[in-house]
Amino acid sequence: MLRTRFAPSPTGHLHVGGARTALFCWALARRAEGRFLLRIEDTDRKRSSAEAGLGFCGDLEWLGIDWDEGPEHGGNGGGDTGPYWQSKRLDIYAEQFDRLIEAGLAYPAFETADELQAKRAQARADKVAYKYDRAALDLDPDTVSAWIEEGRPHVVRFKVPSGPIVINDEVLGEVVVPDGELEDFIIRKADGYPTYHFAVVVDDSLMGVTHVVRGQEHLNNTAKHLVLQSALGFEHPAYAHLSLIFNPDGSKMSKRDKDKALRAAVREGGLGEPPAGPDGVPVVEKSVWSRWLESKDHQLDLHQATALASVMGVELPEIDVEDFRRAGYLPGVMVNYLALLGWSPGDDREQFDAEFLRRHFSLDRVLKSPAKFDRAKLLAFNLDAIQALDASEFHSLLRAYCDAYHPEFLERLDDVQFELFANANHERSKTLLDPLSSGRFFIEPCSSLRWSPTKPVRKALLNGEPCGFDLLESILPELEAAEWTADSLEAVIGAFAEAHADGKVGKIAQPIRIAVSGGTISPPIFDTLVILGRDRSLKRIRHCLDSRAQLQAEVSA
RNA sequence: GACCCCAUCGUCUAGUCAGGUCUAGGACGUCAGGUUUUCAUCCUGAAAACAGGGGUUCGAAUCCCCUUGGGGUCGCCA
């Protein structure tokens, strides 16, 4: 049976590259009626945290990617080839280490990380490629035993056999790594934990993974994994390396991009100290701050990063699935768009759902070349998907979205108003966030409205004869007398336009829009008035008329 | 620097593996018109690509080589 796995390290949210890998692994398994498993690669004791693991489980679920084996979460997971956290498989690795060492295929090495670092730096200065010199192999066996006896810290290195290594990749074809390219890489760290290379090989084999689908940044690692598999007597799984996803500028879209953006901003601003937040307290603790600046290995957590970005006025790049969810994209659109980055059905069809993908996905239609992530196209797809929704679907999606990210809309609009608000915004929304950012005026108090003399405002209120203010003045009594429904308001305003504005509804609609919203953007004016309600609408129009003199003064100034 | 990967409109791509039907198709974006009470939507139309050079072949976007360009990796990270 075909088995695939997605094996993220729990360092944060799921980013789009990881999401696409997971999606392809999932689709491949589903298509073949195989199994898809999730495994947490938490062999880095410094960086792993429990919450982060759960974070991307939620992201996967939101995308509709379910897994058969792995951490149990929301009905997914379980399985009998676990545990699915590498940190809980230490005894399994220990067994495999012993086999390798006994067979003479791995050996202890005593250089410290700092010593190795220095040698690498030296090699770079000398402009030669660095490779571990196998010094530990020349050590006298008695010395080695004595050192181990006395507990001297050491790593275990794999003795890489000579000869070229051939990778048969399902996407790239045959890739040959020439003889002598690999050094004797470390398979067990000084703290006893396996390195990625070792854990991944052992786990993939023991978990029965038949197809390894991962990003192309792993292509070089595959050579290591192949020789390790041979040494351990494991079968080689099939490999498929996916091309990278790029930012619009052509660099690799990376989970570290947010961190990079912040570092750049800090460097540019010449910040020595962590800046203070609105409450006067530094947004990042001083010790965290200096540790962060010391090394690129340290990243700020999401909370700190967001706070820092906000006080510095830096826009963090959207790279996590969660970022797009927050920005109001639909999960099906993300799946669709992600799938299109490197895969296509082969005809002109571009828009499809997960069901289509699981029926048609195959590795032989995966592109070798990298793809840039195009926000504009994603946005266009999101618009199409939103428009394809029926009114009640859009309404409930918008409600759920507000509930998660902008509860103030649910607090200040009652159920009837909210439904009207959803309906009135449906066809003009590209994202679930759109109606909220253009519709803030619906939930703000009337007293906070200000009319600034921008060009469109001047045009609608001050220009012409009669001008918008005049028209507002004269329609006000009619509105006060009107029944407050969209139909009746339309009739009243239509008739007014016929009588006083050359039959052009726009001439009166736009002044009203500006009066009640403070700006030039709103849903259709009749809907807007109904959502706002009679009292608030009339109050705002009067308020606007009251500010006529001031506005005129500002214009002449 | 060493090794590896990649190369069709600005972007995602179809076509490449099985060379001719390709005066290279679609989508997003852009531009020009049109519809519309604002914004958005919607409609019509246009511009826009086989990176360059050598081969192979009757014939090359498609096969081979070189160049150029882009990217990845080179951690006791994964």
XYZ file of C-alpha atoms (C1' of nucleotides) in Angstrom:
635
model
C 0.000 0.000 0.000
C 1.196 3.469 -0.813
C 2.081 5.468 2.264
C 3.153 9.097 2.385
C 4.008 11.329 5.280
C 4.266 14.975 6.093
C 6.935 15.592 8.684
C 7.143 19.178 9.887
C 9.275 20.445 12.703
C 7.143 22.110 15.324
C 8.672 25.547 15.004
C 5.560 27.533 14.312
C 2.629 27.747 11.977
C 2.339 25.898 8.724
C 3.761 28.028 5.923
C 2.611 27.864 2.339
C 5.515 25.733 1.134
C 4.859 23.176 3.819
C 1.165 23.338 3.099
C 1.726 22.497 -0.537
C 3.986 19.604 0.374
C 1.366 18.298 2.773
C -1.305 18.734 0.132
C 0.629 16.770 -2.474
C 1.460 14.014 0.008
C -2.186 13.855 0.940
C -3.441 13.879 -2.642
C -0.979 11.197 -3.683
C -2.083 8.932 -0.864
C -5.775 9.573 -1.417
C -5.558 8.993 -5.147
C -3.910 5.631 -4.570
C -6.208 4.790 -1.664
C -3.124 4.645 0.516
C -2.386 6.194 3.859
C -1.217 9.651 4.762
C 0.671 10.128 7.976
C 1.824 13.041 10.028
C 4.989 12.927 12.051
C 6.444 15.598 14.290
C 10.164 16.079 13.858
C 11.101 17.462 17.218
C 14.648 16.247 17.647
C 15.911 19.749 18.299
C 15.519 20.153 22.031
C 16.235 23.862 21.835
C 13.498 24.693 19.434
C 10.605 22.395 19.973
C 7.454 23.467 21.689
C 4.207 21.654 22.190
C 1.820 24.442 21.193
C 3.464 24.913 17.822
C 2.742 21.306 16.960
C -0.937 21.783 17.540
C -0.877 25.015 15.566
C -0.208 23.396 12.276
C -2.617 20.553 12.985
C -5.287 23.240 13.038
C -3.940 24.720 9.819
C -4.095 21.344 8.095
C -7.614 20.787 9.301
C -8.685 24.191 8.074
C -7.361 23.281 4.641
C -9.264 20.019 4.766
C -6.167 17.862 4.789
C -6.890 14.883 6.996
C -4.348 12.335 8.133
C -4.743 8.659 8.880
C -1.870 8.210 11.290
C -0.085 10.648 13.512
C -0.850 12.925 16.426
C -4.465 12.647 17.446
C -6.255 15.884 16.773
C -9.849 16.535 15.930
C -10.613 12.996 14.822
C -7.416 12.593 12.831
C -4.388 10.558 13.736
C -3.738 7.454 15.760
C -2.200 4.436 14.061
C 0.086 1.653 15.118
C 3.468 2.657 13.704
C 3.969 5.432 16.250
C 4.802 7.179 18.412
C 4.613 10.027 15.912
C 6.789 12.424 17.866
C 10.431 11.732 17.231
C 11.340 12.814 20.724
C 9.371 9.795 21.945
C 11.263 7.346 19.744
C 14.683 7.639 21.328
C 14.912 3.974 22.270
C 14.115 3.002 18.694
C 16.966 5.133 17.401
C 19.303 3.775 20.064
C 18.770 0.264 18.743
C 19.589 1.333 15.224
C 22.655 3.279 16.331
C 23.989 0.164 18.001
C 23.562 -1.886 14.856
C 25.499 0.642 12.853
C 28.301 1.030 15.358
C 28.682 -2.707 15.826
C 28.936 -3.127 12.082
C 31.685 -0.518 12.023
C 29.611 1.780 9.838
C 29.519 4.632 12.313
C 32.022 6.004 14.757
C 32.299 8.424 17.654
C 33.924 11.798 17.075
C 35.026 14.185 19.783
C 35.470 17.538 18.111
C 33.319 20.218 19.666
C 30.882 22.343 17.738
C 33.163 25.340 18.202
C 36.183 23.503 16.845
C 34.258 22.467 13.778
C 32.964 25.963 13.305
C 36.529 27.291 13.357
C 37.663 24.746 10.791
C 34.801 25.694 8.504
C 35.643 29.354 8.826
C 39.280 28.595 8.033
C 38.294 26.591 4.976
C 36.176 29.437 3.764
C 39.027 31.883 4.258
C 41.276 29.576 2.258
C 38.586 29.288 -0.395
C 38.429 25.551 -0.217
C 35.396 23.364 0.332
C 35.146 22.095 3.875
C 34.602 18.446 4.581
C 35.069 16.585 7.855
C 38.605 15.189 7.826
C 37.792 11.843 9.525
C 40.311 12.671 12.245
C 38.315 10.622 14.730
C 38.917 7.509 12.653
C 42.652 7.813 13.300
C 42.169 7.850 17.038
C 43.667 4.948 18.949
C 40.802 2.547 19.900
C 41.934 2.462 23.523
C 41.836 6.223 23.685
C 38.345 6.207 22.249
C 37.135 3.682 24.826
C 38.771 5.617 27.618
C 37.207 8.882 26.533
C 33.810 7.344 26.236
C 34.303 5.697 29.617
C 35.050 9.014 31.244
C 31.955 10.491 29.637
C 33.623 12.843 27.233
C 30.948 14.418 25.014
C 30.915 13.107 21.491
C 28.784 12.773 18.438
C 28.412 9.751 16.203
C 29.286 10.077 12.558
C 28.254 7.852 9.692
C 31.085 6.415 7.624
C 30.016 7.356 4.135
C 30.978 4.679 1.596
C 32.825 5.703 -1.532
C 31.209 5.881 -4.928
C 28.685 8.098 -6.652
C 25.109 8.098 -5.412
C 22.209 7.939 -7.832
C 18.879 9.405 -6.868
C 15.928 8.339 -8.976
C 13.487 11.113 -8.431
C 9.860 10.877 -9.518
C 9.845 14.521 -10.504
C 13.422 15.359 -11.431
C 14.492 12.088 -12.966
C 17.980 10.769 -12.327
C 20.270 12.913 -10.211
C 23.834 11.836 -9.543
C 25.834 13.026 -6.578
C 29.499 12.452 -7.499
C 31.835 10.388 -5.381
C 33.417 12.245 -2.506
C 30.787 14.943 -2.171
C 29.431 13.721 1.128
C 31.287 14.047 4.375
C 30.854 11.687 7.281
C 27.792 13.470 8.568
C 26.670 13.409 12.165
C 23.862 11.024 12.948
C 23.766 11.376 16.710
C 24.225 14.635 18.542
C 26.227 15.005 21.716
C 22.983 15.114 23.701
C 22.122 11.637 22.460
C 19.361 12.779 20.123
C 19.483 11.628 16.512
C 20.005 14.219 13.826
C 17.321 14.767 11.244
C 19.055 12.523 8.739
C 19.092 9.556 11.001
C 15.635 9.954 12.468
C 14.009 10.502 9.109
C 15.554 7.385 7.616
C 14.680 5.170 10.550
C 11.172 6.491 10.873
C 10.283 6.435 7.204
C 11.370 2.846 7.044
C 9.765 1.683 10.277
C 6.568 3.529 9.486
C 6.384 1.897 6.084
C 6.572 5.106 4.106
C 6.744 4.224 0.408
C 6.823 7.721 -1.102
C 8.767 10.633 0.273
C 7.458 13.892 -1.142
C 9.295 16.971 0.100
C 10.793 20.266 -0.958
C 13.751 20.457 -3.262
C 15.899 21.951 -0.529
C 16.184 18.320 0.599
C 17.595 17.022 -2.657
C 21.170 16.974 -1.393
C 20.070 15.301 1.812
C 18.575 12.473 -0.146
C 22.032 11.176 -1.000
C 22.736 10.908 2.717
C 19.476 9.142 3.323
C 20.096 6.666 0.537
C 23.485 5.550 1.872
C 22.112 5.384 5.378
C 19.234 3.209 4.245
C 21.633 0.846 2.551
C 23.809 0.615 5.636
C 20.827 -0.166 7.824
C 19.493 -2.697 5.343
C 16.333 -0.701 4.640
C 14.500 -0.467 1.361
C 14.674 2.851 -0.473
C 11.371 4.642 -0.700
C 10.435 6.505 -3.877
C 11.395 10.157 -3.760
C 9.715 13.173 -5.256
C 11.271 16.580 -4.764
C 9.023 19.549 -5.231
C 10.334 22.775 -6.645
C 10.518 25.712 -4.314
C 7.911 28.420 -3.977
C 9.376 31.876 -4.464
C 8.488 35.313 -3.249
C 7.686 37.837 -5.979
C 11.323 38.996 -5.772
C 12.576 35.534 -6.674
C 13.942 34.522 -3.298
C 12.801 31.352 -1.624
C 9.587 31.769 0.297
C 10.712 30.759 3.704
C 9.282 30.348 7.130
C 12.006 32.673 8.260
C 10.870 35.545 6.047
C 9.065 37.301 8.864
C 12.131 37.144 10.997
C 14.218 38.416 8.104
C 11.920 41.382 7.544
C 12.163 42.352 11.187
C 15.924 42.002 11.292
C 16.219 44.207 8.232
C 13.995 46.849 9.801
C 15.913 46.787 13.051
C 19.211 47.100 11.209
C 17.907 49.955 9.107
C 16.540 51.787 12.095
C 19.796 51.233 13.989
C 17.849 49.999 16.990
C 20.019 48.991 19.914
C 17.249 48.548 22.409
C 13.904 46.837 22.045
C 11.334 49.557 21.281
C 8.541 50.236 23.722
C 4.951 49.331 22.995
C 1.922 51.558 23.529
C 2.009 50.733 27.245
C 5.583 51.946 27.563
C 6.936 48.457 28.180
C 9.466 47.071 25.677
C 7.628 44.814 23.241
C 10.341 42.225 23.499
C 12.116 41.396 26.705
C 15.676 42.665 26.729
C 17.299 39.267 27.152
C 15.192 37.804 24.359
C 16.031 40.776 22.204
C 19.793 40.418 22.530
C 19.691 36.675 22.112
C 17.623 37.187 18.973
C 20.038 39.703 17.480
C 23.002 37.535 18.345
C 22.106 34.676 16.095
C 19.869 33.980 13.170
C 19.174 30.611 14.726
C 16.896 32.321 17.162
C 13.577 33.518 15.936
C 11.065 35.602 17.798
C 7.843 33.787 18.454
C 4.764 34.899 16.605
C 3.459 37.047 19.412
C 6.725 38.936 19.860
C 7.215 39.286 16.137
C 3.751 40.729 15.648
C 4.163 43.184 18.492
C 7.539 44.340 17.244
C 6.274 44.713 13.689
C 3.363 46.767 14.859
C 5.398 49.277 16.864
C 7.946 49.569 14.090
C 5.320 49.927 11.395
C 6.718 46.968 9.498
C 4.368 44.871 7.411
C 5.220 41.265 7.928
C 5.120 39.146 4.795
C 2.190 36.756 4.633
C 3.691 33.318 4.411
C 1.754 31.183 6.856
C -1.522 29.487 6.090
C -2.864 31.253 9.138
C -1.948 34.636 7.647
C -4.160 33.953 4.670
C -6.952 32.658 6.817
C -6.803 35.845 8.828
C -6.727 37.874 5.626
C -10.075 36.374 4.660
C -9.177 33.720 2.119
C -11.265 30.583 1.801
C -9.571 27.253 2.523
C -10.716 25.744 -0.750
C -9.083 28.608 -2.617
C -5.810 28.082 -0.807
C -5.902 24.394 -1.697
C -6.705 25.209 -5.307
C -4.046 27.847 -5.658
C -1.371 25.862 -3.829
C -2.044 22.850 -6.016
C -1.588 24.994 -9.101
C 1.862 25.980 -7.946
C 3.700 23.169 -9.633
C 0.857 20.940 -10.705
C -1.829 21.234 -13.324
C -4.508 18.887 -14.609
C -3.139 19.190 -18.147
C -5.940 21.095 -19.808
C -7.157 24.651 -19.432
C -8.884 23.904 -16.183
C -7.547 25.998 -13.326
C -10.225 26.092 -10.721
C -11.008 22.896 -8.896
C -11.611 21.605 -5.415
C -9.845 19.136 -3.156
C -12.075 16.335 -4.365
C -10.900 16.924 -7.914
C -7.322 16.935 -6.739
C -7.620 13.660 -4.896
C -9.109 12.068 -7.983
C -6.618 13.402 -10.512
C -3.343 14.159 -8.778
C -0.255 12.396 -10.036
C 3.444 13.001 -9.629
C 4.169 12.845 -13.341
C 2.352 16.119 -13.832
C 4.389 17.935 -11.196
C 6.595 20.654 -12.678
C 10.328 20.788 -12.059
C 10.606 24.545 -12.196
C 10.007 26.825 -9.246
C 6.943 29.037 -9.023
C 6.426 32.514 -7.682
C 3.567 33.022 -5.318
C 1.204 35.464 -7.012
C -1.095 37.233 -4.602
C -3.138 38.849 -7.359
C -4.171 35.540 -8.826
C -4.953 34.095 -5.439
C -7.167 37.097 -4.806
C -8.960 36.642 -8.115
C -9.629 33.004 -7.267
C -10.943 34.003 -3.885
C -13.361 36.425 -5.488
C -14.620 33.730 -7.835
C -15.082 31.317 -4.957
C -16.948 33.883 -2.870
C -19.215 34.719 -5.755
C -19.972 31.051 -6.279
C -21.287 30.832 -2.715
C -24.985 31.206 -2.153
C -26.160 33.947 0.158
C -26.571 31.789 3.228
C -23.152 30.202 2.822
C -21.505 33.586 2.545
C -23.448 34.825 5.518
C -22.364 31.996 7.764
C -18.744 32.101 6.577
C -18.595 35.806 7.260
C -20.139 35.280 10.663
C -17.598 32.595 11.558
C -14.811 34.795 10.280
C -15.949 37.756 12.366
C -16.299 35.510 15.343
C -12.655 34.467 15.009
C -11.033 37.729 14.011
C -13.372 40.715 14.280
C -15.984 40.032 16.943
C -16.807 43.737 17.231
C -19.005 43.407 14.143
C -21.099 40.752 15.831
C -21.261 42.796 18.994
C -22.491 45.966 17.329
C -24.745 44.619 14.622
C -27.749 42.537 15.571
C -28.524 39.319 13.700
C -30.851 40.961 11.230
C -28.444 43.803 10.529
C -25.554 41.414 10.184
C -27.352 39.286 7.662
C -28.237 42.367 5.631
C -24.645 43.479 5.922
C -23.451 40.107 4.620
C -25.904 40.066 1.729
C -25.142 43.621 0.696
C -21.435 42.883 0.586
C -21.476 39.455 -0.958
C -20.847 40.179 -4.606
C -18.342 42.938 -3.951
C -16.069 41.059 -1.578
C -12.798 39.611 -2.683
C -12.029 38.378 0.794
C -13.980 37.953 4.004
C -12.006 40.877 5.345
C -13.096 43.276 2.595
C -16.553 44.097 3.916
C -15.113 44.682 7.360
C -12.390 47.060 6.317
C -14.647 49.062 4.018
C -17.544 48.828 6.452
C -16.059 50.058 9.688
C -18.403 53.026 9.584
C -21.293 50.666 10.261
C -20.039 49.947 13.758
C -18.477 53.228 14.671
C -20.382 55.763 16.720
C -21.987 58.570 14.714
C -20.028 61.176 16.623
C -16.723 59.869 15.324
C -17.550 60.647 11.688
C -15.476 63.399 10.099
C -15.743 64.706 6.565
C -12.462 65.705 5.061
C -12.419 67.788 1.879
C -10.913 65.205 -0.443
C -11.558 65.552 -4.128
C -14.431 63.053 -4.400
C -16.053 64.536 -1.302
C -15.839 68.081 -2.665
C -17.238 66.869 -5.939
C -20.209 65.171 -4.362
C -21.035 67.739 -1.710
C -19.853 71.145 -2.897
C -19.682 71.166 -6.676
C -22.602 71.659 -9.027
C -25.820 73.613 -8.838
C -27.553 72.531 -6.770
C -24.666 70.992 -4.875
C -24.787 67.826 -2.788
C -25.380 69.705 0.434
C -28.379 71.439 -1.146
C -29.776 68.122 -2.292
C -29.272 66.589 1.135
C -31.052 69.533 2.674
C -34.053 69.044 0.480
C -34.270 65.253 0.609
C -33.976 65.104 4.393
C -37.670 65.713 5.097
C -38.646 63.088 2.558
C -36.332 60.578 4.175
C -37.695 61.452 7.569
C -41.122 60.614 6.266
C -40.129 57.445 4.445
C -40.753 53.892 5.435
C -37.294 52.458 6.243
C -36.976 49.553 3.853
C -34.681 49.177 0.870
C -37.604 49.149 -1.568
C -39.315 52.169 -0.208
C -36.082 54.122 0.153
C -35.273 53.284 -3.419
C -38.660 54.623 -4.469
C -38.241 57.815 -2.458
C -34.715 58.490 -3.622
C -35.574 57.552 -7.194
C -38.495 59.926 -7.263
C -36.389 62.651 -5.710
C -33.715 62.180 -8.367
C -36.373 62.347 -11.059
C -37.644 65.641 -9.683
C -34.437 67.373 -8.620
C -31.420 65.714 -10.183
C -32.108 65.130 -13.869
C -33.224 61.608 -13.035
C -29.699 60.706 -11.997
C -29.806 58.685 -8.803
C -26.057 59.064 -8.419
C -26.359 62.774 -7.839
C -28.213 62.223 -4.617
C -26.952 58.749 -3.722
C -23.352 59.847 -3.438
C -24.013 62.784 -1.065
C -26.067 60.482 1.108
C -23.339 57.862 1.028
C -20.750 60.363 2.110
C -23.013 61.763 4.780
C -23.719 58.409 6.406
C -20.374 56.707 5.898
C -17.907 59.566 6.008
C -16.344 58.273 2.799
C -17.093 57.349 -0.763
C -17.264 53.598 -0.400
C -20.219 51.597 0.808
C -22.622 48.889 -0.282
C -25.521 50.041 -2.471
C -26.970 53.073 -0.770
C -30.428 51.661 -0.002
C -28.898 48.638 1.707
C -26.488 50.872 3.527
C -29.282 52.986 4.948
C -31.263 49.967 6.045
C -28.301 48.311 7.755
C -27.471 51.555 9.515
C -31.082 52.025 10.530
C -33.354 55.035 10.370
C -32.166 56.910 13.402
C -28.484 56.652 12.799
C -28.836 57.411 9.098
C -30.835 60.586 9.689
C -28.588 61.627 12.534
C -25.533 61.306 10.333
C -27.113 63.274 7.512
C -28.009 66.106 9.879
C -24.576 65.929 11.417
C -23.068 66.194 7.951
C -25.207 69.177 7.067
C -24.097 70.827 10.283
C -20.508 70.529 9.241
C -21.099 72.244 5.891
C -19.640 75.589 6.883
C -16.561 74.062 8.362
C -15.948 71.935 5.313
C -16.307 74.942 3.035
C -13.853 76.855 5.195
C -11.350 74.029 4.957
C -11.666 74.030 1.194
C -11.078 77.731 0.778
C -8.162 77.661 3.218
C 33.805 28.799 -3.809
C 32.164 23.364 -4.419
C 28.088 20.284 -5.631
C 23.056 19.975 -7.291
C 18.403 21.728 -9.589
C 15.752 24.832 -13.000
C 14.670 27.949 -17.726
C 7.444 29.134 -22.686
C 3.842 36.130 -22.149
C 5.146 40.563 -16.069
C 3.118 35.930 -13.109
C 0.963 30.740 -12.892
C 0.855 27.459 -16.798
C -0.800 24.020 -21.642
C 2.340 22.131 -25.296
C 8.322 18.903 -24.110
C 8.768 12.367 -22.234
C 6.376 9.566 -27.920
C 9.801 16.431 -33.096
C 5.397 18.324 -37.859
C -1.736 19.834 -36.556
C 2.131 25.921 -32.523
C 1.112 32.148 -37.537
C 2.506 28.841 -29.291
C -3.490 28.006 -26.097
C -5.653 29.364 -21.173
C -5.721 32.059 -16.488
C -4.173 36.247 -13.330
C -2.280 40.999 -13.988
C -1.755 45.303 -17.429
C -3.841 48.631 -21.148
C -8.258 50.499 -24.089
C -13.500 50.740 -24.398
C -18.522 49.662 -22.247
C -22.307 48.693 -18.045
C -23.025 50.557 -13.023
C -25.687 55.326 -7.386
C -19.648 54.899 -4.870
C -16.095 50.941 -4.334
C -16.012 46.362 -6.300
C -18.229 43.284 -9.767
C -19.598 42.373 -14.859
C -18.956 42.633 -20.521
C -15.837 43.452 -25.065
C -11.138 44.076 -27.151
C -5.704 44.603 -27.270
C -0.566 44.239 -26.173
C 2.421 40.423 -24.173
C 6.701 34.479 -24.259
C 9.627 29.553 -26.512
C 16.914 33.223 -22.483
C 21.331 33.212 -26.227
C 24.521 30.298 -29.379
C 25.817 25.855 -31.646
C 24.411 21.106 -33.319
C 20.966 16.499 -34.814
C 16.826 16.405 -38.427
C 13.381 17.260 -44.501
C 11.406 19.703 -40.057
C 13.039 21.740 -33.076
C 9.374 25.351 -27.962
C 10.003 19.943 -28.067
C 16.336 15.895 -28.660
C 21.968 16.925 -27.545
C 26.030 20.390 -26.142
C 27.843 25.109 -24.510
C 26.932 29.942 -22.541
C 23.987 33.064 -19.642
C 20.526 33.804 -15.907
C 17.839 32.224 -11.513
C 17.596 29.030 -7.262
C 18.993 25.303 -3.565
C 22.573 22.877 -0.354
C 27.152 22.938 2.028
C 24.685 23.250 10.753
C 25.622 18.600 16.887
C 18.359 23.041 12.227
C 14.770 20.293 10.018
